Short mmCIF file of C-alpha atoms in Angstrom, two decimals:
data_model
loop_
_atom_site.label_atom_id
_atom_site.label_comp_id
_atom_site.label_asym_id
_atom_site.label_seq_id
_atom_site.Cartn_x
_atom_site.Cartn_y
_atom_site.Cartn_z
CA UNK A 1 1.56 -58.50 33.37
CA UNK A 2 -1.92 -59.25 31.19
CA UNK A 3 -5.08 -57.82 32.72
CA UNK A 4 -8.09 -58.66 30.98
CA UNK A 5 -11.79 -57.14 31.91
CA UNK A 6 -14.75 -59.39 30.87
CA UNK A 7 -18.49 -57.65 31.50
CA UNK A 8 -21.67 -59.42 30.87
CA UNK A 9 -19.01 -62.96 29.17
CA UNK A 10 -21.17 -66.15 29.25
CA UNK A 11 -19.94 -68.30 32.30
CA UNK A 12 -18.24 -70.61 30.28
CA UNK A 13 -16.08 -67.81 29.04
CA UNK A 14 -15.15 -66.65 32.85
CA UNK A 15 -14.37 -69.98 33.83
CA UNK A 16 -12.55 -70.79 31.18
CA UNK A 17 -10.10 -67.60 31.47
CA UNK A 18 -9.70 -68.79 35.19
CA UNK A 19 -7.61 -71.61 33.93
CA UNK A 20 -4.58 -69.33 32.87
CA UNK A 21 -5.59 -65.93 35.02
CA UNK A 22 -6.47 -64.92 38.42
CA UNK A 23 -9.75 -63.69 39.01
CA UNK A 24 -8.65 -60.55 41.53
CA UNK A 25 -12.80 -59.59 41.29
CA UNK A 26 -15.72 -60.48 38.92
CA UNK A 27 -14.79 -60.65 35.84
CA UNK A 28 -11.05 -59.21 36.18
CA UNK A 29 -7.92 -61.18 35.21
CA UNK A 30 -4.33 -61.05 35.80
CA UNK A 31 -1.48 -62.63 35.26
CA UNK A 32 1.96 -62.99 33.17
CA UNK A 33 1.37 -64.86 29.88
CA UNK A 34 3.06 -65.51 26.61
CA UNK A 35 2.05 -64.04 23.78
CA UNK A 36 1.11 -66.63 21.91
CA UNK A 37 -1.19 -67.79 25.11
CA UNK A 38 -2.41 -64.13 25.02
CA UNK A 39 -3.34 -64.84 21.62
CA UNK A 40 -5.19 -67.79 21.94
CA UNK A 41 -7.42 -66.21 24.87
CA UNK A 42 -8.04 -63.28 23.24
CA UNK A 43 -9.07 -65.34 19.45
CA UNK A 44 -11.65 -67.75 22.01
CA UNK A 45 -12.47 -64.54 24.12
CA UNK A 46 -13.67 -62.40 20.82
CA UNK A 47 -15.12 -65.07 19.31
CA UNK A 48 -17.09 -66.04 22.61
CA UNK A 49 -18.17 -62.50 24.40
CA UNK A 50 -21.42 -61.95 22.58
CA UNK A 51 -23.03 -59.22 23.42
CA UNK A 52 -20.28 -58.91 26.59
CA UNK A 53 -17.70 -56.38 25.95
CA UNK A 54 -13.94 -57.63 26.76
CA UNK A 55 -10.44 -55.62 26.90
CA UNK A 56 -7.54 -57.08 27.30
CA UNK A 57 -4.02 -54.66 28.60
CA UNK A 58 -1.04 -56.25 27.42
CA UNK A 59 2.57 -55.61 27.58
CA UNK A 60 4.15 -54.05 24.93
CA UNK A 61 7.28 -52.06 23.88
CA UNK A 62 5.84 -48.52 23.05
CA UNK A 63 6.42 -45.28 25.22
CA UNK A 64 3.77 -46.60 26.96
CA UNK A 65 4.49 -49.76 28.03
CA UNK A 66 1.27 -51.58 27.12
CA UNK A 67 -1.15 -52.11 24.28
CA UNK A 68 -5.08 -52.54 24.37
CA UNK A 69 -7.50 -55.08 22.68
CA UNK A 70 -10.75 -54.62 22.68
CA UNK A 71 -13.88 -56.57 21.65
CA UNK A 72 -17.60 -56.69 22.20
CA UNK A 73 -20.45 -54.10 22.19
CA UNK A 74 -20.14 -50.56 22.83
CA UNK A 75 -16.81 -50.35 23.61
CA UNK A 76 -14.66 -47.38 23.68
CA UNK A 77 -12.26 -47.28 20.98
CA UNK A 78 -8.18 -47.54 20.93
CA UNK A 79 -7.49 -44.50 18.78
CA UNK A 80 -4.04 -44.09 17.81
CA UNK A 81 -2.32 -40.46 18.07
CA UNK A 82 0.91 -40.85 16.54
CA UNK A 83 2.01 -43.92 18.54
CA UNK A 84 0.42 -42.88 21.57
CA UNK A 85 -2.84 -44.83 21.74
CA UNK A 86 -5.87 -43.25 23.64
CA UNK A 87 -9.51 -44.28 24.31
CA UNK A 88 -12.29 -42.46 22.67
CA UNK A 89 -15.70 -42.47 24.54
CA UNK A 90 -18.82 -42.22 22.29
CA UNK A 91 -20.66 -38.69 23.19
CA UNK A 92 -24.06 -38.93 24.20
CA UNK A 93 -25.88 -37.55 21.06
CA UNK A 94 -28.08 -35.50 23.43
CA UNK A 95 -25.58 -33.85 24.83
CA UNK A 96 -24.99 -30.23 23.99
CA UNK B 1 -2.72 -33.29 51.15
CA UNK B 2 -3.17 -30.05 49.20
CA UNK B 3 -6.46 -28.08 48.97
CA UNK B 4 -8.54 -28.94 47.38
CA UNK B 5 -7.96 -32.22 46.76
CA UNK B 6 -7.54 -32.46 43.59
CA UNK B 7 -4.48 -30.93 42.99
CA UNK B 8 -1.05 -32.58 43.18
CA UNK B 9 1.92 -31.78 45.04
CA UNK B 10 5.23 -31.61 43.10
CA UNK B 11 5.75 -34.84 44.84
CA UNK B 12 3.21 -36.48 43.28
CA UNK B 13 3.58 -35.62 39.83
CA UNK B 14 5.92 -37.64 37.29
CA UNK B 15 9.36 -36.23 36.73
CA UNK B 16 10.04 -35.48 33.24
CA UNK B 17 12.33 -38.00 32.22
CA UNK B 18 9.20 -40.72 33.35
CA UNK B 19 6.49 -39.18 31.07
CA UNK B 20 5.25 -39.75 27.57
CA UNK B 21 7.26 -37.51 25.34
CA UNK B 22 3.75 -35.83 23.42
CA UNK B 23 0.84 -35.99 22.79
CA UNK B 24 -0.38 -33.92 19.10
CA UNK B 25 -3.88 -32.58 18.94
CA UNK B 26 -6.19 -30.79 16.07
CA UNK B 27 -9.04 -29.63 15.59
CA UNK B 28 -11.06 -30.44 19.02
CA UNK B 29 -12.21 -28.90 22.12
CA UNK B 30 -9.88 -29.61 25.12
CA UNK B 31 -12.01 -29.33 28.22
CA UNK B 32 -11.93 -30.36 31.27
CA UNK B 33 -14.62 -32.77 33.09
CA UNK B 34 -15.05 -34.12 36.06
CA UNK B 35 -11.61 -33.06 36.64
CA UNK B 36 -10.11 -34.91 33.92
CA UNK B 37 -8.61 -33.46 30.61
CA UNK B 38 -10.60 -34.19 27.21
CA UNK B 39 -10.96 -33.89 24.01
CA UNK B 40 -13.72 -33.10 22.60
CA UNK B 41 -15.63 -33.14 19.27
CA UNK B 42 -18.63 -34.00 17.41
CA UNK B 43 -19.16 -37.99 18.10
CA UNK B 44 -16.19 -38.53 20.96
CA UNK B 45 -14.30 -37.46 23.85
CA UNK B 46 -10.93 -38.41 24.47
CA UNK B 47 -9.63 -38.54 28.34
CA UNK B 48 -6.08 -37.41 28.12
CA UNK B 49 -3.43 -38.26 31.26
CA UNK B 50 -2.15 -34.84 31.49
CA UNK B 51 0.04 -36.21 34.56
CA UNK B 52 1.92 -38.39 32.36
CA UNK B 53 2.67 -36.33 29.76
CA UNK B 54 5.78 -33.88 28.88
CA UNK B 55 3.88 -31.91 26.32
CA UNK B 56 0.76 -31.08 25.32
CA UNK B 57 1.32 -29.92 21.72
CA UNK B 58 -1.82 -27.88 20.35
CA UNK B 59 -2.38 -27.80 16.79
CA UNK B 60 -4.98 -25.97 14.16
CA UNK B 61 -8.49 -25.91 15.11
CA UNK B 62 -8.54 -25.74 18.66
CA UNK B 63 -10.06 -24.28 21.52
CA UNK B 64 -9.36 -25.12 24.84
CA UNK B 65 -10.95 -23.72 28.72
CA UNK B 66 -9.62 -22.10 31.49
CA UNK B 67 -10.37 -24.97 33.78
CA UNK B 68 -8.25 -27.26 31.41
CA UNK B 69 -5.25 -24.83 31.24
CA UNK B 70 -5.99 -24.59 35.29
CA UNK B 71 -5.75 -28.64 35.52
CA UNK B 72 -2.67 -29.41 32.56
CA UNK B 73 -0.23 -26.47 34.75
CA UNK B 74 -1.35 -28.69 38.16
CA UNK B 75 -0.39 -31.67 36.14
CA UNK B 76 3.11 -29.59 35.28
CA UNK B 77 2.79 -30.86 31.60
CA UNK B 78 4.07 -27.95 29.22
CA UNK B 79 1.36 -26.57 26.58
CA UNK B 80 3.31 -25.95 23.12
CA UNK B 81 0.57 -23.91 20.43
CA UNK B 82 2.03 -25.30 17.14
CA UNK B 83 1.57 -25.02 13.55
CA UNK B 84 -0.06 -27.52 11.30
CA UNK B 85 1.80 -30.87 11.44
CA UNK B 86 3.93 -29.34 14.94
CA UNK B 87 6.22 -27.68 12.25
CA UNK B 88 5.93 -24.78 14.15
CA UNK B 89 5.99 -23.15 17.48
CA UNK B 90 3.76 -20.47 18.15
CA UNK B 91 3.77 -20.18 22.11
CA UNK B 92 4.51 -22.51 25.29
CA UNK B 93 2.41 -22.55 28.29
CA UNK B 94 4.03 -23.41 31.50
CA UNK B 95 6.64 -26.51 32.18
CA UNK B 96 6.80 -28.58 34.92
CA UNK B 97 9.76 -27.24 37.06
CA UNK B 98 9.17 -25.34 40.47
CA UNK B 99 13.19 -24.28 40.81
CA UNK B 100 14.92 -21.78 39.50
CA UNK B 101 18.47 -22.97 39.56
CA UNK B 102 19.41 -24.61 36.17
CA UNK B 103 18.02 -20.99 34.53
CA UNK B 104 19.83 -18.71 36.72
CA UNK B 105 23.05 -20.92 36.20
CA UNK B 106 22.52 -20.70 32.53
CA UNK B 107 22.18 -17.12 32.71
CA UNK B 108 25.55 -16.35 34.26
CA UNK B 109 27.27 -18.93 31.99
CA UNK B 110 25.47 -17.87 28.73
CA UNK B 111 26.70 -13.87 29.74
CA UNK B 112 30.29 -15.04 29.97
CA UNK B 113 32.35 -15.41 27.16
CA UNK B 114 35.06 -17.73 28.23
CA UNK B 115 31.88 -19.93 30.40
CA UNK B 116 29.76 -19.61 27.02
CA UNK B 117 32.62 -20.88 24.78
CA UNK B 118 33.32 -23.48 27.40
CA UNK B 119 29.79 -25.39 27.06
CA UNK B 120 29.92 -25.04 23.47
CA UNK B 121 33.26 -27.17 23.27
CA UNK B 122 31.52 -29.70 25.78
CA UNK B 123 28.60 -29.69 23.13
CA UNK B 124 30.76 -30.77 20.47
CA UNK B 125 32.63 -33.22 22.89
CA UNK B 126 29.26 -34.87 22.95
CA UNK B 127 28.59 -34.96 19.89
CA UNK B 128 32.07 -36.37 18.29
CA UNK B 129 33.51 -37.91 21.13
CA UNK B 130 37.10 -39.21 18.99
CA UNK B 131 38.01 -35.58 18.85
CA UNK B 132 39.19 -33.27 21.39
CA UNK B 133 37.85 -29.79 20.73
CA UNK B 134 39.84 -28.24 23.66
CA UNK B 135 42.38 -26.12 21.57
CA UNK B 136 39.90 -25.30 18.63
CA UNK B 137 38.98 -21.59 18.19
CA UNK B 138 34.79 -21.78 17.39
CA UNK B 139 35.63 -20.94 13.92
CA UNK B 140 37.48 -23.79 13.97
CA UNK B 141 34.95 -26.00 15.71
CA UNK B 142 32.25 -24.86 13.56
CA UNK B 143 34.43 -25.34 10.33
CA UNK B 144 34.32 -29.01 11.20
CA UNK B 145 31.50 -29.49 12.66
CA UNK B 146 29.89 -28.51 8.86
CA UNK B 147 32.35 -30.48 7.44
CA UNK B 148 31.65 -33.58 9.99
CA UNK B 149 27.81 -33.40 9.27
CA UNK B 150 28.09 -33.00 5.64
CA UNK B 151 29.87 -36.42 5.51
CA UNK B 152 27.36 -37.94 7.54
CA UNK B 153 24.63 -36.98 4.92
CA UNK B 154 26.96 -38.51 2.71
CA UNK B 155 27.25 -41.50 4.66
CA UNK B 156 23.73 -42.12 4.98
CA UNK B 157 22.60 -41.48 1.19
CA UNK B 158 25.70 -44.29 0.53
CA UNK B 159 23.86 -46.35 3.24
CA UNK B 160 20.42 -46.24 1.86
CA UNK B 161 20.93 -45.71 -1.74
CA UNK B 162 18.57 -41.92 -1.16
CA UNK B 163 19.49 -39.66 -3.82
CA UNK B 164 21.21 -36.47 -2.30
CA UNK B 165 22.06 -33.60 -3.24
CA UNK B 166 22.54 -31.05 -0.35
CA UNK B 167 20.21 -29.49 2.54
CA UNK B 168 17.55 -27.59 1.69
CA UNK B 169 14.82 -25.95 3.95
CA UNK B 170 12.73 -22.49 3.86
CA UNK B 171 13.16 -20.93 7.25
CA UNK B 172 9.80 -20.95 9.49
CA UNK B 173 7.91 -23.39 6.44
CA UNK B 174 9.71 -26.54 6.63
CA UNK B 175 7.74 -27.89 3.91
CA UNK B 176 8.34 -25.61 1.27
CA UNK B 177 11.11 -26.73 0.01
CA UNK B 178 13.05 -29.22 -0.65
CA UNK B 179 12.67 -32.84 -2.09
CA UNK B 180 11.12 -35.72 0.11
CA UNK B 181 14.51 -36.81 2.18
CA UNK B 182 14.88 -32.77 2.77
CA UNK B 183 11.32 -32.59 3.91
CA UNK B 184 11.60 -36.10 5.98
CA UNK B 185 14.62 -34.12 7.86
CA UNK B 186 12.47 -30.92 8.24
CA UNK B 187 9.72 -33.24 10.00
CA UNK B 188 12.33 -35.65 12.06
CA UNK B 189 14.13 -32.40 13.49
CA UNK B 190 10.61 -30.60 13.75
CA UNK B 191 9.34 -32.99 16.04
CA UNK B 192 13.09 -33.95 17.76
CA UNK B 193 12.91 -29.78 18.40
CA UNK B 194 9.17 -30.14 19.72
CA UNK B 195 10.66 -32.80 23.01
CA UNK B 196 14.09 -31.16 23.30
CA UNK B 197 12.14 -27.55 23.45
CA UNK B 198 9.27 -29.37 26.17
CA UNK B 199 12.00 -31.20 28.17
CA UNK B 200 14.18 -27.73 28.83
CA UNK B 201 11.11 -26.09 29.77
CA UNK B 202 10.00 -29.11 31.68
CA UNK B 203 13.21 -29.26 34.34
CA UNK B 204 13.36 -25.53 34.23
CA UNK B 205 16.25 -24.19 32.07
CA UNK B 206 15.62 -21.10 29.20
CA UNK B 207 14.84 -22.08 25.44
CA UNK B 208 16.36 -19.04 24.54
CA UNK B 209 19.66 -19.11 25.93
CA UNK B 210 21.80 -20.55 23.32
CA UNK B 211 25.27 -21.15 23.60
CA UNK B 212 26.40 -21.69 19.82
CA UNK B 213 22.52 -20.78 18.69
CA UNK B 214 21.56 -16.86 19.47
CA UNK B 215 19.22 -14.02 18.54
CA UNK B 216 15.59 -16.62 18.68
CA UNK B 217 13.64 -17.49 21.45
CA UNK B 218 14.42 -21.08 20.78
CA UNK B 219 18.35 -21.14 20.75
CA UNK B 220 18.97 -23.45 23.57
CA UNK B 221 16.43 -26.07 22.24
CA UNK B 222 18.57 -25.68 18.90
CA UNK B 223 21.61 -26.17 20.37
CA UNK B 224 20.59 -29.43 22.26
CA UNK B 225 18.40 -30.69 19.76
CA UNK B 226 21.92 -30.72 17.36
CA UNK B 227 23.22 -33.30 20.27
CA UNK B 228 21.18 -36.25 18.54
CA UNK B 229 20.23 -35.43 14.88
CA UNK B 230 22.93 -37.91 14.12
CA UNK B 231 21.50 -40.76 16.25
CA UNK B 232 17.73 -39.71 15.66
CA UNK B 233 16.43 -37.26 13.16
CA UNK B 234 18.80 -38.02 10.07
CA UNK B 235 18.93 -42.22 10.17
CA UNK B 236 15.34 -41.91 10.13
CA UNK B 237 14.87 -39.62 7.47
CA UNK B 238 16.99 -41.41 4.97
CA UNK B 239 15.50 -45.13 6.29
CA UNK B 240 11.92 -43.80 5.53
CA UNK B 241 12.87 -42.00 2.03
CA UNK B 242 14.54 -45.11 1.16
CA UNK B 243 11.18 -46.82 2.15
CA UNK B 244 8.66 -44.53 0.78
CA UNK B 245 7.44 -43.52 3.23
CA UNK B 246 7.48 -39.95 3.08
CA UNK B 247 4.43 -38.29 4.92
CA UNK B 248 5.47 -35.71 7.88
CA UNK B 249 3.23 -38.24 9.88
CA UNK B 250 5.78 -41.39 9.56
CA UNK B 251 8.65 -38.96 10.93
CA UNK B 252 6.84 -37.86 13.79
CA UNK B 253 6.05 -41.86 14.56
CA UNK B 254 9.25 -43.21 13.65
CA UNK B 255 10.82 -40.17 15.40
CA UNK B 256 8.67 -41.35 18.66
CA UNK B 257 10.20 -45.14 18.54
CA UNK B 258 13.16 -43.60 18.14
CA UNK B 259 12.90 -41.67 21.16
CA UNK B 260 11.04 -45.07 23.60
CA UNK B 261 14.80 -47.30 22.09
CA UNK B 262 17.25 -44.64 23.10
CA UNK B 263 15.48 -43.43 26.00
CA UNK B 264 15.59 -39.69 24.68
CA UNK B 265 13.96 -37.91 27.40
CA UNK B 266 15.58 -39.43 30.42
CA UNK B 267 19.45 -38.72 28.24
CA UNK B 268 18.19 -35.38 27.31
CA UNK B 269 17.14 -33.92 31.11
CA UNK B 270 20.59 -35.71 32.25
CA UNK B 271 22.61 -33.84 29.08
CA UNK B 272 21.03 -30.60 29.82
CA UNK B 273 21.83 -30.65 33.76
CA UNK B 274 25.87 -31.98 32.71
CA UNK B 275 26.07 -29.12 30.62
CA UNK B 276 24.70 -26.97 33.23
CA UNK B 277 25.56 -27.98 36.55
CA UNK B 278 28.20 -29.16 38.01
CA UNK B 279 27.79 -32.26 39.62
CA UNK B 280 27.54 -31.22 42.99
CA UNK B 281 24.39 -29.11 41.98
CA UNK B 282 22.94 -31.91 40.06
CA UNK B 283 20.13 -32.74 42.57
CA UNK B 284 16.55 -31.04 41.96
CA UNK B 285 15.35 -29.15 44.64
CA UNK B 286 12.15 -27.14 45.03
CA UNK B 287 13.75 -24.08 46.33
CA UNK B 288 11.74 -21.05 47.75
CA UNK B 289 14.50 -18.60 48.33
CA UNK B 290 14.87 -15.30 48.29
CA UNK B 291 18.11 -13.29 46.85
CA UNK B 292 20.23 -11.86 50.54
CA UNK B 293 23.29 -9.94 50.32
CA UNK B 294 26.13 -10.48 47.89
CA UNK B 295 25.51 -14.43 46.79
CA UNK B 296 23.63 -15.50 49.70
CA UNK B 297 19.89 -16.80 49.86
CA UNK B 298 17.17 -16.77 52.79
CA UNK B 299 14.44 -18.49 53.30
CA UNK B 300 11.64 -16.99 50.94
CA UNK B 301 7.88 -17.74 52.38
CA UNK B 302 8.48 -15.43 55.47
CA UNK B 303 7.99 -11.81 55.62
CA UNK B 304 11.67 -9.90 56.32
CA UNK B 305 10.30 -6.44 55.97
CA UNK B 306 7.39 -4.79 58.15
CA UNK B 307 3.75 -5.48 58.06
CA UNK B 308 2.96 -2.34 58.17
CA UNK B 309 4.18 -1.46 54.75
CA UNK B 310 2.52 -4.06 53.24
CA UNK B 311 -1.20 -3.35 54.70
CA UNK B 312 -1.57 -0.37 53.05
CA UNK B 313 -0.16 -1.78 49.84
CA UNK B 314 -3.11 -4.57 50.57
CA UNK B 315 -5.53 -2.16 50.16
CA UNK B 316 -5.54 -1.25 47.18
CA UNK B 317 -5.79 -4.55 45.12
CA UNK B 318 -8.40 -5.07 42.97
CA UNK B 319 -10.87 -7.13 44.85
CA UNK B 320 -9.62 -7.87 47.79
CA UNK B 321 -12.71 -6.17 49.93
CA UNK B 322 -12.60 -8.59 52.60
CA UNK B 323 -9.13 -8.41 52.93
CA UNK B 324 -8.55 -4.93 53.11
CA UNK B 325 -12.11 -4.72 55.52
CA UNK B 326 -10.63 -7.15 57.60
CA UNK B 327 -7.03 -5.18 57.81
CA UNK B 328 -9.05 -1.88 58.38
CA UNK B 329 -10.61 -3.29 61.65
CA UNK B 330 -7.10 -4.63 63.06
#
């Protein structure tokens, strides 16, 4: 199963996503794709997002079961903690 | 649901054998916000899912709250302080098991000679399944279990073309000595002792009580972490010398794959309870029982003495001034 998460994509993007995912709610996609058609969304949907941001959760054979992409502005990042791979949030530089 | 309602049932929580073996931190905060476990530093905060985790392994460097202690035990994911590069084991916070059998049946086997010698003879069974160790003396099985292991070293160095010599290691610095395959197999075993020591706690059984492994408080997880050096820790080390790759940090990774392809933690819960149990007693209850006469149990979570007793007893812990108000009224 391939969930991608598109926020702020141009239209065109959305739509065009639509043709191999189901949009379960704006801007949400699942389905079960290939990887090389997981591929080819994700090299339009970086190329494409702008100032969106985009993830894409992917099956994969780790102790986790899945992988992450991400792409787009201000996103949190996949950090890697010896295999294990965990977000990290940017801290509000205000904060104490 | 439980009060409040944040916290989880045993129900609800992963069993061991469905978690993610471990999770290594240094040098951060660990915290807890908005009911969530994080880490913390300088530009980032990691949320960490404490419910799907076995351990929790806490390096150099950090500090962690009350209220994220508080929210990793309701998560039942075990807390192991460790050294630098999880070489060592410092302490061990709770595990996720709520019985109390496997321990006390390890307990009265690890206490009987003939019992003790038995699970040691089913360890080696495990381990070299084409012999039968049923008539061997243990000076006998140990004689070739040395023998056994020394040929798989052997084997391996043949295999990958590693230079070797013989086993080397400084007890309690596994980097100190050694060249880099001995130091690969310090840092495969290191981190194979690290899940074998946070699964036993996990389901409940003692790290200490050894049956070929005595006198440390880690004995048990030495005794079934010896169950799969051949399969895990010692391929990998000679694979990754032969590669070059030779940082502590590529054992505990390739030691991690390892453990996802041959489903470690699932073989490692069911290996403990075999050698434990038998299979009659294999299920996993959440028992609340208290000891009766000779081997019986009763129901624990009812009072079987009188109140009386107790309500004067009341009294007199530390702040309990309601309580003890409201008990001096009735």
């Amino acid at each position: 199963m391939t969930v991608i998460v598109l926020i702020a994509a141009p239209r065109g993007l959305r739509g065009h996503v639509t043709r191999w995912l189901l949009e379960v709610a704006a801007g949400i996609f699942v389905g079960t794709v290939s990887k090389r058609v997981r591929d080819y969304i994700w090299e339009i949907t970086r190329a494409r997002i702008g100032d969106g941001q985009a993830v894409m959760i992917e099956p994969a054979a780790t102790e986790q079961d899945c992988a992450f992409r991400t792409a787009g502005r201000e996103r949190w990042k996949p950090t890697d903690f010896d295999g294990l791979t965990l977000l990290a949030r940017p801290r509000d530089p205000h904060e104490p | 649901m439980a009060e409040p309602w944040w916290k989880a049932g045993p129900q609800d929580l992963h069993r061991i054998e469905d978690r993610i073996s471990s999770l290594y931190v240094e040098r951060c905060h660990i915290d807890r916000d908005d009911n969530a476990v994080v880490l913390v530093n300088k530009y980032e905060t990691v949320h960490v899912p404490a419910a799907y985790l076995a351990v929790l392994l806490i390096g150099p460097g950090t500090r962690i709250t009350h209220a994220a202690v508080a929210l990793l035990g309701d998560s039942g994911t075990a807390l192991c302080w460790v050294g630098e590069r999880g070489v060592r084991m410092y302490a061990a916070g709770l595990g996720s098991s709520r019985g109390s059998k496997l321990i006390t049946r390890q307990a009265w086997l690890v206490t009987r000679p003939k019992e003790r010698v038995e699970v040691a003879r089913q360890m080696y069974g495990m381990r070299f399944p084409d012999e039968d160790p049923s008539g061997l003396t243990t000076k006998q099985m140990f004689g070739r279990e040395g023998t056994r292991v020394r040929r798989l070293y052997t084997w391996h160095a043949e295999r990958t073309g590693v230079p070797w010599t013989s086993r080397q290691y400084v007890k309690g610095d596994a980097f100190a000595a050694g060249d880099d395959i001995n130091r690969l197999l310090s840092a495969a075993n290191s981190a194979l002792y690290g899940i074998c020591h946070a699964v036993i706690t996990g389901i409940g059984a003692s790290p200490a009580l050894g049956f070929i492994h005595t006198g440390s408080a880690v004995s048990f997880v030495l005794d079934i972490a010896d169950l799969y050096k051949a399969d895990i820790s010692i391929p990998i080390a000679f694979d990754l010398a032969a590669r070059g790759l030779c940082s502590e940090r590529d054992a505990r990774v390739a030691v991690r794959d390892a453990v996802v392809e041959e489903q470690l933690l699932s073989k490692i819960v069911s290996n403990v309870k075999s050698l434990l149990l038998q299979d009659s007693e294999a299920e996993n209850e959440d028992r609340n029982e208290i000891w009766g006469d000779g081997d019986q149990t009763v129901d624990g979570g009812r009072n079987w003495g009188d109140w009386d007793v107790f309500d004067e007893f009341h009294l007199d812990i530390l702040g309990q001034t309601g309580h003890a108000a409201e008990v001096g009224e009735s």
